[in-house]
Amino acid sequence: MPELPEVESVRRSLEPHLLGATIRGVWTLRRDIITGPPLGFDLLYDGVIASIERRGKNLAIRTSDGRAICVHLGMSGQLYWVPGPGASVHGLPREDHVHLVWRIEPAGAAHDDPRIGRMVFRDPRRFGGVWTFRNGRDIEEKHWAGLGPDALAITTEHLINACATTKRAIKAVLLDQSILAGVGNIYADEAFFLAKVNPARRADKLTHEEITRLAEQIPRVLSAAIDAGGSTLRDFVNGNGDAGSYATAHAVYGRGGQPCLVCGRALSSAVLGQRTTVWCPSCQPRSPGRARRSSS
DNA sequence: AGGATAGCCTGCGGGC
DNA sequence: TGCCCGCAGGCTATCC
């Protein structure tokens, strides 16, 4: 469930705790969520954190000596800060499904400095994971090489080109991280509604006007969701344990059968691109340019 | 080769 | 109350 806005909320909330601080301890409670060398060294032990970056739904944490890790939250992953000194899972608010813990101290901290804390990776469903890189450049050059541009930086031209060469439904195209990185099921449906585009339409049959509207609405809805701290449906929290409020703004996601907020007609729901998809049959007609009745 | 599909995994809600 | 089933979903592997 964490999509671009949720991952960005995590990034922003962790950044002040991490930058310039040193990793003084690493506890691996579940090794099989790690891809790559799994030693403490590979998980940035003794490194000074230089940056925490995001591309699509991925996070990269880099140390000043060139090491780096990539964190992906999958759908139930959490990366959060627990203030205060402590080791491993001892004293954590939730100890189930915790897979990795880092002890982090800011520069020059005394042993009881309140800025000391732990960063915790927790992932009940284990669709997420951590990738280690002794050479941090391998993240862009290898691990992220197959990702499309970040969805916040989408251009109309890029989307037009991507749509021209595929017969897939536009919904499947937006979910394809090699075309655009960061959009998942929630924000895809929201962007389709705002752009008045039917998600089942074949990508190569879309008009330039429709693609232009999508290219405008995708970053718009993502930015609005970031400003709200993301969407919390069940258990998403940012790095400080705070829920996001954007779920209250969802116009279509999770609202199948309920009235369209614009026209009042019942929203349709169907599986498309392997994902439950919700849209308004009146506001997002199958034929562009003219709204008409259609069977749900 | 592009595109569709199965599988990974746990928690939760609905139905009985 | 308790059990079983279906569903949720990002991504990879595999099949067609």
mmCIF file of N, CA and C in Angstrom, chain A residues 69-149:
data_model
loop_
_atom_site.group_PDB
_atom_site.id
_atom_site.type_symbol
_atom_site.label_atom_id
_atom_site.label_comp_id
_atom_site.label_asym_id
_atom_site.label_seq_id
_atom_site.Cartn_x
_atom_site.Cartn_y
_atom_site.Cartn_z
ATOM 1 N N ILE A 69 22.150 1.376 1.343
ATOM 2 C CA ILE A 69 21.119 0.347 1.344
ATOM 3 C C ILE A 69 19.889 0.908 0.650
ATOM 4 N N CYS A 70 19.113 0.010 0.055
ATOM 5 C CA CYS A 70 17.822 0.374 -0.510
ATOM 6 C C CYS A 70 16.748 -0.305 0.328
ATOM 7 N N VAL A 71 15.714 0.448 0.685
ATOM 8 C CA VAL A 71 14.606 -0.098 1.452
ATOM 9 C C VAL A 71 13.338 0.011 0.615
ATOM 10 N N HIS A 72 12.634 -1.113 0.492
ATOM 11 C CA HIS A 72 11.321 -1.090 -0.164
ATOM 12 C C HIS A 72 10.294 -1.577 0.848
ATOM 13 N N LEU A 73 9.181 -0.853 0.966
ATOM 14 C CA LEU A 73 8.203 -1.160 2.005
ATOM 15 C C LEU A 73 7.176 -2.190 1.571
ATOM 16 N N GLY A 74 7.222 -2.578 0.280
ATOM 17 C CA GLY A 74 6.222 -3.534 -0.171
ATOM 18 C C GLY A 74 4.839 -2.989 0.080
ATOM 19 N N MET A 75 4.006 -3.764 0.716
ATOM 20 C CA MET A 75 2.683 -3.199 1.013
ATOM 21 C C MET A 75 2.416 -3.052 2.496
ATOM 22 N N SER A 76 3.167 -3.717 3.336
ATOM 23 C CA SER A 76 2.920 -3.589 4.778
ATOM 24 C C SER A 76 4.167 -3.134 5.527
ATOM 25 N N GLY A 77 5.204 -2.723 4.796
ATOM 26 C CA GLY A 77 6.458 -2.350 5.447
ATOM 27 C C GLY A 77 6.386 -1.011 6.155
ATOM 28 N N GLN A 78 7.137 -0.930 7.241
ATOM 29 C CA GLN A 78 7.229 0.323 7.989
ATOM 30 C C GLN A 78 8.696 0.580 8.313
ATOM 31 N N LEU A 79 9.112 1.831 8.212
ATOM 32 C CA LEU A 79 10.447 2.243 8.621
ATOM 33 C C LEU A 79 10.239 3.422 9.553
ATOM 34 N N TYR A 80 10.549 3.220 10.839
ATOM 35 C CA TYR A 80 10.190 4.282 11.775
ATOM 36 C C TYR A 80 11.238 4.471 12.857
ATOM 37 N N TRP A 81 11.172 5.613 13.472
ATOM 38 C CA TRP A 81 12.126 6.065 14.468
ATOM 39 C C TRP A 81 11.585 5.825 15.869
ATOM 40 N N VAL A 82 12.415 5.229 16.702
ATOM 41 C CA VAL A 82 12.064 5.054 18.116
ATOM 42 C C VAL A 82 13.074 5.856 18.934
ATOM 43 N N PRO A 83 12.652 6.936 19.536
ATOM 44 C CA PRO A 83 13.613 7.793 20.242
ATOM 45 C C PRO A 83 14.142 7.142 21.510
ATOM 46 N N GLY A 84 15.356 7.524 21.836
ATOM 47 C CA GLY A 84 15.971 7.062 23.073
ATOM 48 C C GLY A 84 16.942 5.927 22.833
ATOM 49 N N PRO A 85 17.886 5.750 23.749
ATOM 50 C CA PRO A 85 18.844 4.660 23.606
ATOM 51 C C PRO A 85 18.154 3.319 23.812
ATOM 52 N N GLY A 86 18.723 2.304 23.223
ATOM 53 C CA GLY A 86 18.125 0.971 23.343
ATOM 54 C C GLY A 86 18.783 0.059 22.351
ATOM 55 N N ALA A 87 18.614 -1.237 22.562
ATOM 56 C CA ALA A 87 19.271 -2.207 21.691
ATOM 57 C C ALA A 87 18.259 -3.197 21.149
ATOM 58 N N SER A 88 18.454 -3.590 19.893
ATOM 59 C CA SER A 88 17.616 -4.581 19.240
ATOM 60 C C SER A 88 16.135 -4.241 19.454
ATOM 61 N N VAL A 89 15.309 -5.266 19.711
ATOM 62 C CA VAL A 89 13.867 -5.010 19.824
ATOM 63 C C VAL A 89 13.464 -4.628 21.248
ATOM 64 N N HIS A 90 14.428 -4.565 22.164
ATOM 65 C CA HIS A 90 14.080 -4.330 23.557
ATOM 66 C C HIS A 90 13.358 -2.990 23.742
ATOM 67 N N GLY A 91 12.154 -3.059 24.298
ATOM 68 C CA GLY A 91 11.404 -1.853 24.599
ATOM 69 C C GLY A 91 10.707 -1.200 23.426
ATOM 70 N N LEU A 92 10.664 -1.862 22.274
ATOM 71 C CA LEU A 92 9.980 -1.266 21.124
ATOM 72 C C LEU A 92 8.475 -1.296 21.346
ATOM 73 N N PRO A 93 7.760 -0.313 20.774
ATOM 74 C CA PRO A 93 6.307 -0.310 20.912
ATOM 75 C C PRO A 93 5.660 -1.550 20.298
ATOM 76 N N ARG A 94 6.218 -2.036 19.168
ATOM 77 C CA ARG A 94 5.721 -3.274 18.561
ATOM 78 C C ARG A 94 6.926 -4.135 18.238
ATOM 79 N N GLU A 95 6.907 -5.347 18.735
ATOM 80 C CA GLU A 95 8.065 -6.219 18.534
ATOM 81 C C GLU A 95 7.799 -7.324 17.519
ATOM 82 N N ASP A 96 6.543 -7.516 17.120
ATOM 83 C CA ASP A 96 6.258 -8.560 16.134
ATOM 84 C C ASP A 96 6.613 -8.078 14.736
ATOM 85 N N HIS A 97 7.178 -8.981 13.959
ATOM 86 C CA HIS A 97 7.527 -8.706 12.563
ATOM 87 C C HIS A 97 8.586 -7.621 12.403
ATOM 88 N N VAL A 98 9.338 -7.352 13.451
ATOM 89 C CA VAL A 98 10.496 -6.459 13.314
ATOM 90 C C VAL A 98 11.659 -7.268 12.746
ATOM 91 N N HIS A 99 12.242 -6.800 11.652
ATOM 92 C CA HIS A 99 13.276 -7.573 10.969
ATOM 93 C C HIS A 99 14.670 -6.960 11.078
ATOM 94 N N LEU A 100 14.734 -5.650 11.203
ATOM 95 C CA LEU A 100 16.038 -4.975 11.275
ATOM 96 C C LEU A 100 15.931 -3.781 12.210
ATOM 97 N N VAL A 101 16.991 -3.560 12.980
ATOM 98 C CA VAL A 101 17.040 -2.405 13.878
ATOM 99 C C VAL A 101 18.425 -1.767 13.777
ATOM 100 N N TRP A 102 18.462 -0.459 13.626
ATOM 101 C CA TRP A 102 19.726 0.277 13.615
ATOM 102 C C TRP A 102 19.749 1.228 14.823
ATOM 103 N N ARG A 103 20.857 1.256 15.542
ATOM 104 C CA ARG A 103 21.016 2.247 16.606
ATOM 105 C C ARG A 103 21.802 3.422 16.043
ATOM 106 N N ILE A 104 21.261 4.608 16.221
ATOM 107 C CA ILE A 104 21.787 5.782 15.525
ATOM 108 C C ILE A 104 22.062 6.904 16.512
ATOM 109 N N GLU A 105 23.276 7.431 16.444
ATOM 110 C CA GLU A 105 23.689 8.511 17.352
ATOM 111 C C GLU A 105 24.134 9.723 16.550
ATOM 112 N N PRO A 106 23.628 10.902 16.901
ATOM 113 C CA PRO A 106 24.119 12.112 16.233
ATOM 114 C C PRO A 106 25.566 12.392 16.633
ATOM 115 N N ALA A 107 26.226 13.197 15.805
ATOM 116 C CA ALA A 107 27.638 13.508 16.057
ATOM 117 C C ALA A 107 27.805 14.155 17.424
ATOM 118 N N GLY A 108 28.795 13.692 18.165
ATOM 119 C CA GLY A 108 29.132 14.297 19.449
ATOM 120 C C GLY A 108 28.137 14.020 20.560
ATOM 121 N N ALA A 109 27.274 13.007 20.363
ATOM 122 C CA ALA A 109 26.247 12.736 21.368
ATOM 123 C C ALA A 109 26.843 12.081 22.604
ATOM 124 N N ALA A 110 26.385 12.515 23.768
ATOM 125 C CA ALA A 110 26.738 11.829 25.007
ATOM 126 C C ALA A 110 25.944 10.529 25.087
ATOM 127 N N HIS A 111 26.310 9.659 26.002
ATOM 128 C CA HIS A 111 25.683 8.334 26.033
ATOM 129 C C HIS A 111 24.191 8.400 26.336
ATOM 130 N N ASP A 112 23.747 9.498 26.967
ATOM 131 C CA ASP A 112 22.326 9.636 27.307
ATOM 132 C C ASP A 112 21.647 10.745 26.498
ATOM 133 N N ASP A 113 22.239 11.076 25.369
ATOM 134 C CA ASP A 113 21.689 12.151 24.528
ATOM 135 C C ASP A 113 20.289 11.771 24.030
ATOM 136 N N PRO A 114 19.303 12.658 24.210
ATOM 137 C CA PRO A 114 17.931 12.317 23.786
ATOM 138 C C PRO A 114 17.758 12.233 22.268
ATOM 139 N N ARG A 115 18.732 12.692 21.525
ATOM 140 C CA ARG A 115 18.628 12.587 20.067
ATOM 141 C C ARG A 115 19.017 11.199 19.570
ATOM 142 N N ILE A 116 19.570 10.388 20.450
ATOM 143 C CA ILE A 116 19.878 9.007 20.089
ATOM 144 C C ILE A 116 18.571 8.242 19.882
ATOM 145 N N GLY A 117 18.580 7.330 18.941
ATOM 146 C CA GLY A 117 17.374 6.535 18.734
ATOM 147 C C GLY A 117 17.651 5.321 17.877
ATOM 148 N N ARG A 118 16.571 4.597 17.593
ATOM 149 C CA ARG A 118 16.676 3.433 16.728
ATOM 150 C C ARG A 118 15.780 3.609 15.509
ATOM 151 N N MET A 119 16.278 3.153 14.377
ATOM 152 C CA MET A 119 15.449 3.077 13.180
ATOM 153 C C MET A 119 15.066 1.610 13.014
ATOM 154 N N VAL A 120 13.764 1.385 12.824
ATOM 155 C CA VAL A 120 13.229 0.019 12.822
ATOM 156 C C VAL A 120 12.590 -0.289 11.471
ATOM 157 N N PHE A 121 12.934 -1.446 10.911
ATOM 158 C CA PHE A 121 12.238 -1.943 9.717
ATOM 159 C C PHE A 121 11.345 -3.093 10.143
ATOM 160 N N ARG A 122 10.042 -2.891 9.923
ATOM 161 C CA ARG A 122 9.034 -3.863 10.325
ATOM 162 C C ARG A 122 8.167 -4.146 9.109
ATOM 163 N N ASP A 123 7.868 -5.425 8.858
ATOM 164 C CA ASP A 123 7.102 -5.740 7.650
ATOM 165 C C ASP A 123 6.364 -7.064 7.819
ATOM 166 N N PRO A 124 5.128 -7.031 8.328
ATOM 167 C CA PRO A 124 4.383 -8.269 8.584
ATOM 168 C C PRO A 124 4.259 -9.152 7.353
ATOM 169 N N ARG A 125 3.917 -8.594 6.218
ATOM 170 C CA ARG A 125 3.662 -9.429 5.049
ATOM 171 C C ARG A 125 4.920 -9.729 4.245
ATOM 172 N N ARG A 126 5.987 -9.052 4.564
ATOM 173 C CA ARG A 126 7.295 -9.325 3.954
ATOM 174 C C ARG A 126 7.274 -9.230 2.428
ATOM 175 N N PHE A 127 6.483 -8.336 1.890
ATOM 176 C CA PHE A 127 6.587 -8.023 0.468
ATOM 177 C C PHE A 127 7.696 -7.019 0.238
ATOM 178 N N GLY A 128 8.124 -6.386 1.298
ATOM 179 C CA GLY A 128 9.219 -5.422 1.196
ATOM 180 C C GLY A 128 10.554 -6.087 1.462
ATOM 181 N N GLY A 129 11.586 -5.275 1.638
ATOM 182 C CA GLY A 129 12.903 -5.835 1.898
ATOM 183 C C GLY A 129 13.970 -4.761 1.895
ATOM 184 N N VAL A 130 15.202 -5.218 2.155
ATOM 185 C CA VAL A 130 16.361 -4.332 2.192
ATOM 186 C C VAL A 130 17.430 -4.899 1.267
ATOM 187 N N TRP A 131 18.018 -4.054 0.444
ATOM 188 C CA TRP A 131 19.092 -4.444 -0.475
ATOM 189 C C TRP A 131 20.366 -3.722 -0.051
ATOM 190 N N THR A 132 21.478 -4.439 -0.011
ATOM 191 C CA THR A 132 22.731 -3.825 0.442
ATOM 192 C C THR A 132 23.697 -3.632 -0.732
ATOM 193 N N PHE A 133 24.456 -2.534 -0.647
ATOM 194 C CA PHE A 133 25.399 -2.188 -1.722
ATOM 195 C C PHE A 133 26.677 -1.641 -1.114
ATOM 196 N N ARG A 134 27.767 -2.392 -1.290
ATOM 197 C CA ARG A 134 29.051 -1.871 -0.801
ATOM 198 C C ARG A 134 29.486 -0.679 -1.644
ATOM 199 N N ASN A 135 29.076 -0.680 -2.908
ATOM 200 C CA ASN A 135 29.279 0.486 -3.769
ATOM 201 C C ASN A 135 27.913 1.098 -4.050
ATOM 202 N N GLY A 136 27.633 2.236 -3.404
ATOM 203 C CA GLY A 136 26.306 2.840 -3.468
ATOM 204 C C GLY A 136 25.868 3.228 -4.868
ATOM 205 N N ARG A 137 26.814 3.400 -5.767
ATOM 206 C CA ARG A 137 26.442 3.781 -7.139
ATOM 207 C C ARG A 137 25.665 2.670 -7.828
ATOM 208 N N ASP A 138 25.833 1.446 -7.339
ATOM 209 C CA ASP A 138 25.117 0.326 -7.953
ATOM 210 C C ASP A 138 23.603 0.458 -7.799
ATOM 211 N N ILE A 139 23.161 1.283 -6.863
ATOM 212 C CA ILE A 139 21.714 1.453 -6.719
ATOM 213 C C ILE A 139 21.133 2.056 -7.986
ATOM 214 N N GLU A 140 21.681 3.194 -8.437
ATOM 215 C CA GLU A 140 21.157 3.794 -9.672
ATOM 216 C C GLU A 140 21.522 2.957 -10.892
ATOM 217 N N GLU A 141 22.775 2.472 -10.908
ATOM 218 C CA GLU A 141 23.271 1.855 -12.137
ATOM 219 C C GLU A 141 22.748 0.436 -12.346
ATOM 220 N N LYS A 142 22.350 -0.226 -11.262
ATOM 221 C CA LYS A 142 21.862 -1.597 -11.407
ATOM 222 C C LYS A 142 20.459 -1.771 -10.819
ATOM 223 N N HIS A 143 20.352 -1.564 -9.498
ATOM 224 C CA HIS A 143 19.097 -1.898 -8.825
ATOM 225 C C HIS A 143 17.920 -1.070 -9.333
ATOM 226 N N TRP A 144 18.154 0.193 -9.602
ATOM 227 C CA TRP A 144 17.073 1.067 -10.068
ATOM 228 C C TRP A 144 17.112 1.299 -11.571
ATOM 229 N N ALA A 145 17.972 0.568 -12.256
ATOM 230 C CA ALA A 145 18.143 0.812 -13.695
ATOM 231 C C ALA A 145 16.857 0.554 -14.468
ATOM 232 N N GLY A 146 16.013 -0.346 -13.973
ATOM 233 C CA GLY A 146 14.799 -0.678 -14.690
ATOM 234 C C GLY A 146 13.617 0.207 -14.346
ATOM 235 N N LEU A 147 13.816 1.164 -13.458
ATOM 236 C CA LEU A 147 12.715 2.048 -13.068
ATOM 237 C C LEU A 147 12.547 3.183 -14.066
ATOM 238 N N GLY A 148 11.314 3.553 -14.326
ATOM 239 C CA GLY A 148 11.043 4.744 -15.119
ATOM 240 C C GLY A 148 11.295 5.984 -14.292
ATOM 241 N N PRO A 149 11.063 7.156 -14.879
ATOM 242 C CA PRO A 149 11.249 8.401 -14.128
ATOM 243 C C PRO A 149 10.292 8.479 -12.948
#
